[in-house]
Amino acid sequence: MQTVAPKDMLRIGTRASVLAMAQAHEARARLMAAHGLPEEAFVIEPITTTGDRIQDRPLSEAGGKGLFTKELEEALLDGRIDIAVHSSKDMPTILPDGLELSSFLPREDPRDTFIGRAAPTIEALPHGATVGSSSLRRQALIRRMRPDLKVIVYRGNVQTRLRKLDEGVAAGTILALAGLKRTGLEHIATDVMPLDKFPPAPGQGAICIESRSDDAATRAMVEAINHRPTAVALACERAFLAALDGSCRMPIAGHAVVDGDRLSFHGMILSVDGREAHEIVREGAASDAAQIGRNAGDTLRAKVGPGFFDGWG
């Protein structure tokens, strides 16, 4: 059996959650297949992030997207790990100097799911029922669909959220279909939300790999597993988010689809209470992905005016 010296192992950093570990294992498996390497050529390093530790308040009050990436990026910069595997929707639009997103894995289904106890769908919930979610986007979309519902902050891993449902803390919650599929829990979904009515967060369903900009050998290694259609779609979605100065302090949805050399994009921004929503649809050449996303964001920002963003942190 081929042996690998510790100095030759690629160190993969990841959050320690069940889903994050599954994503790291997928990245490792793709790297093994692409380069004909054994499993022992890689070591997975679980790292607890600030976002994992904060469970008592909304992340929007604690600093936004970077809470799930800060410690991983610090480990990259000081050389403790060689790459970091992330959920793309957790990534800030501006990365620390010296780091880059060097690869995207093929995107899983980007839709959200409803897991209901009192009813199988949001539409069928009793009047005034409670729905739990930690995402401002999901909270706003729920309120847009059903203004009568009570929406509460609802954090924790999947198992914790399911336990809260069983304890009656909420009648239902929203989870990403991609995460359920990657952890073998797709069967717990009682409804899959349509993209037009419940658009996803930019980057939802896509795993990305972050590496050091000056590490050419590692970049070449991970670029071998880059899925170009996903990378192009994410370039559009992340440009849209950046144009809106997006973070998890804002209810923003965006989803791009690449078909050959063409790209279509649907974006939405909402007020926190869900009463006001503005949508935009754009199409164009896939080679113009970032420009399409940026223009869509700029157009929406100009349309709603600065007052729409007041109070979003």
GROMACS .gro file of C-alpha atoms in nm:
model
  313
    1MET     CA    1   0.000   0.000   0.000
    2GLN     CA    2   0.123   0.346  -0.088
    3THR     CA    3   0.236   0.545   0.215
    4VAL     CA    4   0.231   0.923   0.242
    5ALA     CA    5   0.470   1.122   0.458
    6PRO     CA    6   0.302   1.378   0.688
    7LYS     CA    7   0.478   1.664   0.509
    8ASP     CA    8   0.313   1.557   0.182
    9MET     CA    9  -0.042   1.540   0.322
   10LEU     CA   10  -0.292   1.803   0.211
   11ARG     CA   11  -0.453   1.948   0.523
   12ILE     CA   12  -0.823   2.022   0.473
   13GLY     CA   13  -0.984   2.265   0.716
   14THR     CA   14  -1.356   2.253   0.786
   15ARG     CA   15  -1.613   2.338   1.047
   16ALA     CA   16  -1.685   2.049   1.279
   17SER     CA   17  -2.059   2.009   1.213
   18VAL     CA   18  -2.198   1.692   1.058
   19LEU     CA   19  -2.280   1.878   0.735
   20ALA     CA   20  -1.944   2.054   0.714
   21MET     CA   21  -1.760   1.725   0.766
   22ALA     CA   22  -1.969   1.563   0.492
   23GLN     CA   23  -1.869   1.847   0.258
   24ALA     CA   24  -1.501   1.805   0.347
   25HIS     CA   25  -1.528   1.432   0.280
   26GLU     CA   26  -1.683   1.505  -0.061
   27ALA     CA   27  -1.400   1.743  -0.147
   28ARG     CA   28  -1.144   1.483  -0.036
   29ALA     CA   29  -1.310   1.209  -0.243
   30ARG     CA   30  -1.307   1.428  -0.555
   31LEU     CA   31  -0.940   1.515  -0.503
   32MET     CA   32  -0.853   1.147  -0.453
   33ALA     CA   33  -1.031   1.054  -0.778
   34ALA     CA   34  -0.885   1.343  -0.977
   35HIS     CA   35  -0.526   1.275  -0.875
   36GLY     CA   36  -0.526   0.899  -0.806
   37LEU     CA   37  -0.427   0.957  -0.444
   38PRO     CA   38  -0.509   0.740  -0.140
   39GLU     CA   39  -0.720   0.868   0.148
   40GLU     CA   40  -0.414   0.896   0.370
   41ALA     CA   41  -0.279   1.169   0.141
   42PHE     CA   42  -0.528   1.401   0.308
   43VAL     CA   43  -0.600   1.495   0.666
   44ILE     CA   44  -0.923   1.666   0.766
   45GLU     CA   45  -0.886   1.926   1.042
   46PRO     CA   46  -1.214   2.021   1.215
   47ILE     CA   47  -1.211   2.380   1.345
   48THR     CA   48  -1.478   2.540   1.564
   49THR     CA   49  -1.578   2.885   1.439
   50THR     CA   50  -1.731   3.182   1.617
   51GLY     CA   51  -2.057   3.114   1.437
   52ASP     CA   52  -2.066   2.763   1.580
   53ARG     CA   53  -2.017   2.894   1.934
   54ILE     CA   54  -2.287   3.163   1.921
   55GLN     CA   55  -2.620   2.995   1.985
   56ASP     CA   56  -2.807   3.251   2.192
   57ARG     CA   57  -2.873   3.529   1.940
   58PRO     CA   58  -2.910   3.592   1.567
   59LEU     CA   59  -2.582   3.596   1.376
   60SER     CA   60  -2.698   3.923   1.216
   61GLU     CA   61  -2.648   4.082   1.559
   62ALA     CA   62  -2.304   3.929   1.608
   63GLY     CA   63  -2.120   4.027   1.294
   64GLY     CA   64  -2.262   3.855   0.985
   65LYS     CA   65  -2.123   3.603   0.738
   66GLY     CA   66  -1.758   3.603   0.845
   67LEU     CA   67  -1.847   3.432   1.173
   68PHE     CA   68  -1.838   3.092   0.997
   69THR     CA   69  -1.509   3.153   0.815
   70LYS     CA   70  -1.281   3.363   1.036
   71GLU     CA   71  -1.104   3.082   1.223
   72LEU     CA   72  -1.065   2.874   0.907
   73GLU     CA   73  -0.910   3.166   0.724
   74GLU     CA   74  -0.674   3.234   1.013
   75ALA     CA   75  -0.561   2.871   0.995
   76LEU     CA   76  -0.504   2.910   0.620
   77LEU     CA   77  -0.303   3.227   0.658
   78ASP     CA   78  -0.077   3.089   0.930
   79GLY     CA   79  -0.021   2.760   0.745
   80ARG     CA   80  -0.200   2.518   0.978
   81ILE     CA   81  -0.419   2.403   0.688
   82ASP     CA   82  -0.371   2.408   0.309
   83ILE     CA   83  -0.733   2.452   0.197
   84ALA     CA   84  -1.062   2.534   0.365
   85VAL     CA   85  -1.392   2.378   0.254
   86HIS     CA   86  -1.693   2.605   0.299
   87SER     CA   87  -2.062   2.635   0.222
   88SER     CA   88  -2.052   2.908  -0.042
   89LYS     CA   89  -2.347   3.093   0.110
   90ASP     CA   90  -2.138   3.150   0.426
   91MET     CA   91  -1.862   3.332   0.238
   92PRO     CA   92  -1.824   3.710   0.264
   93THR     CA   93  -1.789   3.885  -0.071
   94ILE     CA   94  -1.452   4.032   0.033
   95LEU     CA   95  -1.184   3.780   0.134
   96PRO     CA   96  -0.875   3.850   0.347
   97ASP     CA   97  -0.565   3.955   0.157
   98GLY     CA   98  -0.373   3.649   0.041
   99LEU     CA   99  -0.675   3.418   0.011
  100GLU     CA  100  -0.891   3.321  -0.286
  101LEU     CA  101  -1.176   3.090  -0.383
  102SER     CA  102  -0.993   2.843  -0.604
  103SER     CA  103  -1.259   2.581  -0.676
  104PHE     CA  104  -1.632   2.510  -0.665
  105LEU     CA  105  -1.778   2.158  -0.654
  106PRO     CA  106  -2.085   2.068  -0.862
  107ARG     CA  107  -2.385   2.240  -0.708
  108GLU     CA  108  -2.645   2.036  -0.526
  109ASP     CA  109  -3.016   2.131  -0.541
  110PRO     CA  110  -3.032   2.495  -0.421
  111ARG     CA  111  -3.392   2.489  -0.297
  112ASP     CA  112  -3.512   2.522   0.061
  113THR     CA  113  -3.733   2.268   0.231
  114PHE     CA  114  -4.003   2.299   0.494
  115ILE     CA  115  -4.005   2.053   0.783
  116GLY     CA  116  -4.347   2.073   0.940
  117ARG     CA  117  -4.506   1.915   1.244
  118ALA     CA  118  -4.844   2.092   1.254
  119ALA     CA  119  -4.880   2.078   0.874
  120PRO     CA  120  -4.670   1.960   0.579
  121THR     CA  121  -4.649   2.301   0.408
  122ILE     CA  122  -4.626   2.664   0.512
  123GLU     CA  123  -4.955   2.733   0.333
  124ALA     CA  124  -5.132   2.468   0.541
  125LEU     CA  125  -5.010   2.586   0.884
  126PRO     CA  126  -5.279   2.698   1.130
  127HIS     CA  127  -5.334   3.071   1.164
  128GLY     CA  128  -5.075   3.226   1.395
  129ALA     CA  129  -4.852   2.918   1.406
  130THR     CA  130  -4.484   2.957   1.495
  131VAL     CA  131  -4.207   2.893   1.242
  132GLY     CA  132  -3.840   2.897   1.340
  133SER     CA  133  -3.548   3.017   1.129
  134SER     CA  134  -3.214   3.188   1.192
  135SER     CA  135  -3.195   3.334   0.838
  136LEU     CA  136  -3.329   3.685   0.776
  137ARG     CA  137  -3.399   3.586   0.414
  138ARG     CA  138  -3.608   3.288   0.517
  139GLN     CA  139  -3.783   3.486   0.789
  140ALA     CA  140  -3.878   3.760   0.541
  141LEU     CA  141  -3.997   3.509   0.279
  142ILE     CA  142  -4.208   3.328   0.537
  143ARG     CA  143  -4.367   3.656   0.644
  144ARG     CA  144  -4.425   3.746   0.280
  145MET     CA  145  -4.612   3.419   0.226
  146ARG     CA  146  -4.799   3.416   0.556
  147PRO     CA  147  -4.805   3.752   0.743
  148ASP     CA  148  -5.010   3.590   1.020
  149LEU     CA  149  -4.737   3.348   1.124
  150LYS     CA  150  -4.508   3.408   1.420
  151VAL     CA  151  -4.145   3.379   1.310
  152ILE     CA  152  -3.883   3.317   1.576
  153VAL     CA  153  -3.503   3.293   1.577
  154TYR     CA  154  -3.414   2.925   1.568
  155ARG     CA  155  -3.050   2.820   1.576
  156GLY     CA  156  -2.857   2.498   1.621
  157ASN     CA  157  -2.757   2.199   1.411
  158VAL     CA  158  -3.015   1.988   1.230
  159GLN     CA  159  -3.060   1.751   1.524
  160THR     CA  160  -3.115   2.040   1.764
  161ARG     CA  161  -3.371   2.201   1.535
  162LEU     CA  162  -3.561   1.874   1.495
  163ARG     CA  163  -3.564   1.825   1.872
  164LYS     CA  164  -3.710   2.174   1.914
  165LEU     CA  165  -3.986   2.082   1.669
  166ASP     CA  166  -4.064   1.769   1.870
  167GLU     CA  167  -4.072   1.978   2.189
  168GLY     CA  168  -4.324   2.216   2.034
  169VAL     CA  169  -4.097   2.520   2.022
  170ALA     CA  170  -4.212   2.572   1.663
  171ALA     CA  171  -4.460   2.414   1.424
  172GLY     CA  172  -4.203   2.402   1.145
  173THR     CA  173  -3.866   2.520   1.019
  174ILE     CA  174  -3.676   2.572   0.693
  175LEU     CA  175  -3.358   2.385   0.597
  176ALA     CA  176  -3.159   2.372   0.273
  177LEU     CA  177  -3.231   2.065   0.061
  178ALA     CA  178  -2.862   2.038  -0.028
  179GLY     CA  179  -2.762   1.995   0.335
  180LEU     CA  180  -3.029   1.733   0.393
  181LYS     CA  181  -2.915   1.538   0.087
  182ARG     CA  182  -2.549   1.551   0.188
  183THR     CA  183  -2.629   1.414   0.534
  184GLY     CA  184  -2.884   1.153   0.426
  185LEU     CA  185  -3.181   1.338   0.576
  186GLU     CA  186  -3.375   1.433   0.265
  187HIS     CA  187  -3.665   1.220   0.387
  188ILE     CA  188  -3.744   1.457   0.678
  189ALA     CA  189  -3.858   1.734   0.441
  190THR     CA  190  -4.235   1.766   0.422
  191ASP     CA  191  -4.226   2.019   0.136
  192VAL     CA  192  -3.971   2.151  -0.114
  193MET     CA  193  -4.006   2.524  -0.173
  194PRO     CA  194  -4.028   2.640  -0.539
  195LEU     CA  195  -3.747   2.867  -0.655
  196ASP     CA  196  -3.981   3.138  -0.784
  197LYS     CA  197  -4.169   3.170  -0.455
  198PHE     CA  198  -3.885   3.098  -0.214
  199PRO     CA  199  -3.556   3.190  -0.389
  200PRO     CA  200  -3.235   3.070  -0.221
  201ALA     CA  201  -2.946   3.258  -0.068
  202PRO     CA  202  -2.664   3.339  -0.311
  203GLY     CA  203  -2.433   3.039  -0.313
  204GLN     CA  204  -2.680   2.798  -0.154
  205GLY     CA  205  -2.608   2.434  -0.238
  206ALA     CA  206  -2.253   2.499  -0.360
  207ILE     CA  207  -1.934   2.390  -0.182
  208CYS     CA  208  -1.631   2.611  -0.236
  209ILE     CA  209  -1.262   2.564  -0.161
  210GLU     CA  210  -1.050   2.851  -0.032
  211SER     CA  211  -0.671   2.851  -0.059
  212ARG     CA  212  -0.370   3.081  -0.030
  213SER     CA  213  -0.315   3.295  -0.339
  214ASP     CA  214   0.060   3.231  -0.337
  215ASP     CA  215   0.028   2.852  -0.312
  216ALA     CA  216   0.042   2.763  -0.681
  217ALA     CA  217   0.080   2.388  -0.625
  218THR     CA  218  -0.232   2.363  -0.411
  219ARG     CA  219  -0.427   2.589  -0.647
  220ALA     CA  220  -0.342   2.363  -0.939
  221MET     CA  221  -0.446   2.060  -0.737
  222VAL     CA  222  -0.791   2.192  -0.643
  223GLU     CA  223  -0.855   2.352  -0.982
  224ALA     CA  224  -0.867   1.996  -1.117
  225ILE     CA  225  -1.202   1.948  -0.942
  226ASN     CA  226  -1.347   2.291  -1.023
  227HIS     CA  227  -1.696   2.268  -1.177
  228ARG     CA  228  -1.709   2.555  -1.424
  229PRO     CA  229  -2.090   2.599  -1.447
  230THR     CA  230  -2.110   2.628  -1.069
  231ALA     CA  231  -1.815   2.868  -1.059
  232VAL     CA  232  -1.976   3.087  -1.325
  233ALA     CA  233  -2.315   3.088  -1.149
  234LEU     CA  234  -2.149   3.179  -0.820
  235ALA     CA  235  -1.953   3.462  -0.984
  236CYS     CA  236  -2.287   3.615  -1.081
  237GLU     CA  237  -2.453   3.558  -0.743
  238ARG     CA  238  -2.157   3.687  -0.542
  239ALA     CA  239  -2.132   3.998  -0.761
  240PHE     CA  240  -2.502   4.063  -0.699
  241LEU     CA  241  -2.446   4.029  -0.327
  242ALA     CA  242  -2.141   4.256  -0.334
  243ALA     CA  243  -2.328   4.526  -0.524
  244LEU     CA  244  -2.587   4.529  -0.246
  245ASP     CA  245  -2.317   4.522   0.024
  246GLY     CA  246  -2.480   4.194   0.121
  247SER     CA  247  -2.431   4.009   0.447
  248CYS     CA  248  -2.655   3.800   0.666
  249ARG     CA  249  -2.784   4.131   0.806
  250MET     CA  250  -2.991   4.174   0.489
  251PRO     CA  251  -3.272   3.960   0.340
  252ILE     CA  252  -3.124   3.892  -0.005
  253ALA     CA  253  -3.193   3.604  -0.244
  254GLY     CA  254  -3.017   3.529  -0.569
  255HIS     CA  255  -2.990   3.232  -0.803
  256ALA     CA  256  -2.809   3.197  -1.136
  257VAL     CA  257  -2.839   2.907  -1.381
  258VAL     CA  258  -2.583   2.836  -1.653
  259ASP     CA  259  -2.700   2.662  -1.969
  260GLY     CA  260  -2.413   2.622  -2.214
  261ASP     CA  261  -2.280   2.969  -2.289
  262ARG     CA  262  -2.588   3.146  -2.149
  263LEU     CA  263  -2.675   3.252  -1.795
  264SER     CA  264  -3.007   3.346  -1.635
  265PHE     CA  265  -3.035   3.518  -1.298
  266HIS     CA  266  -3.318   3.590  -1.053
  267GLY     CA  267  -3.254   3.820  -0.760
  268MET     CA  268  -3.467   3.957  -0.478
  269ILE     CA  269  -3.431   4.191  -0.183
  270LEU     CA  270  -3.690   4.211   0.091
  271SER     CA  271  -3.774   4.422   0.390
  272VAL     CA  272  -3.723   4.234   0.716
  273ASP     CA  273  -4.099   4.212   0.773
  274GLY     CA  274  -4.152   4.071   0.424
  275ARG     CA  275  -4.404   4.337   0.331
  276GLU     CA  276  -4.187   4.487   0.060
  277ALA     CA  277  -3.999   4.284  -0.198
  278HIS     CA  278  -3.821   4.381  -0.518
  279GLU     CA  279  -3.721   4.127  -0.783
  280ILE     CA  280  -3.504   4.135  -1.091
  281VAL     CA  281  -3.444   3.890  -1.375
  282ARG     CA  282  -3.147   3.911  -1.609
  283GLU     CA  283  -3.005   3.697  -1.889
  284GLY     CA  284  -2.682   3.716  -2.084
  285ALA     CA  285  -2.360   3.548  -2.185
  286ALA     CA  286  -2.207   3.321  -1.923
  287SER     CA  287  -1.877   3.498  -1.984
  288ASP     CA  288  -2.039   3.814  -1.844
  289ALA     CA  289  -2.157   3.643  -1.524
  290ALA     CA  290  -2.002   3.886  -1.275
  291GLN     CA  291  -2.115   4.189  -1.474
  292ILE     CA  292  -2.473   4.055  -1.493
  293GLY     CA  293  -2.484   4.005  -1.118
  294ARG     CA  294  -2.325   4.341  -1.042
  295ASN     CA  295  -2.562   4.527  -1.276
  296ALA     CA  296  -2.863   4.349  -1.126
  297GLY     CA  297  -2.755   4.453  -0.777
  298ASP     CA  298  -2.686   4.810  -0.882
  299THR     CA  299  -3.025   4.830  -1.054
  300LEU     CA  300  -3.213   4.709  -0.747
  301ARG     CA  301  -3.016   4.939  -0.516
  302ALA     CA  302  -3.099   5.240  -0.733
  303LYS     CA  303  -3.464   5.136  -0.758
  304VAL     CA  304  -3.533   5.107  -0.386
  305GLY     CA  305  -3.321   5.403  -0.272
  306PRO     CA  306  -3.104   5.431   0.038
  307GLY     CA  307  -3.398   5.437   0.282
  308PHE     CA  308  -3.481   5.073   0.206
  309PHE     CA  309  -3.154   4.963   0.368
  310ASP     CA  310  -3.197   5.168   0.686
  311GLY     CA  311  -3.199   4.960   1.000
  312TRP     CA  312  -3.028   4.658   0.844
  313GLY     CA  313  -2.709   4.704   1.042
   0.00000   0.00000   0.00000
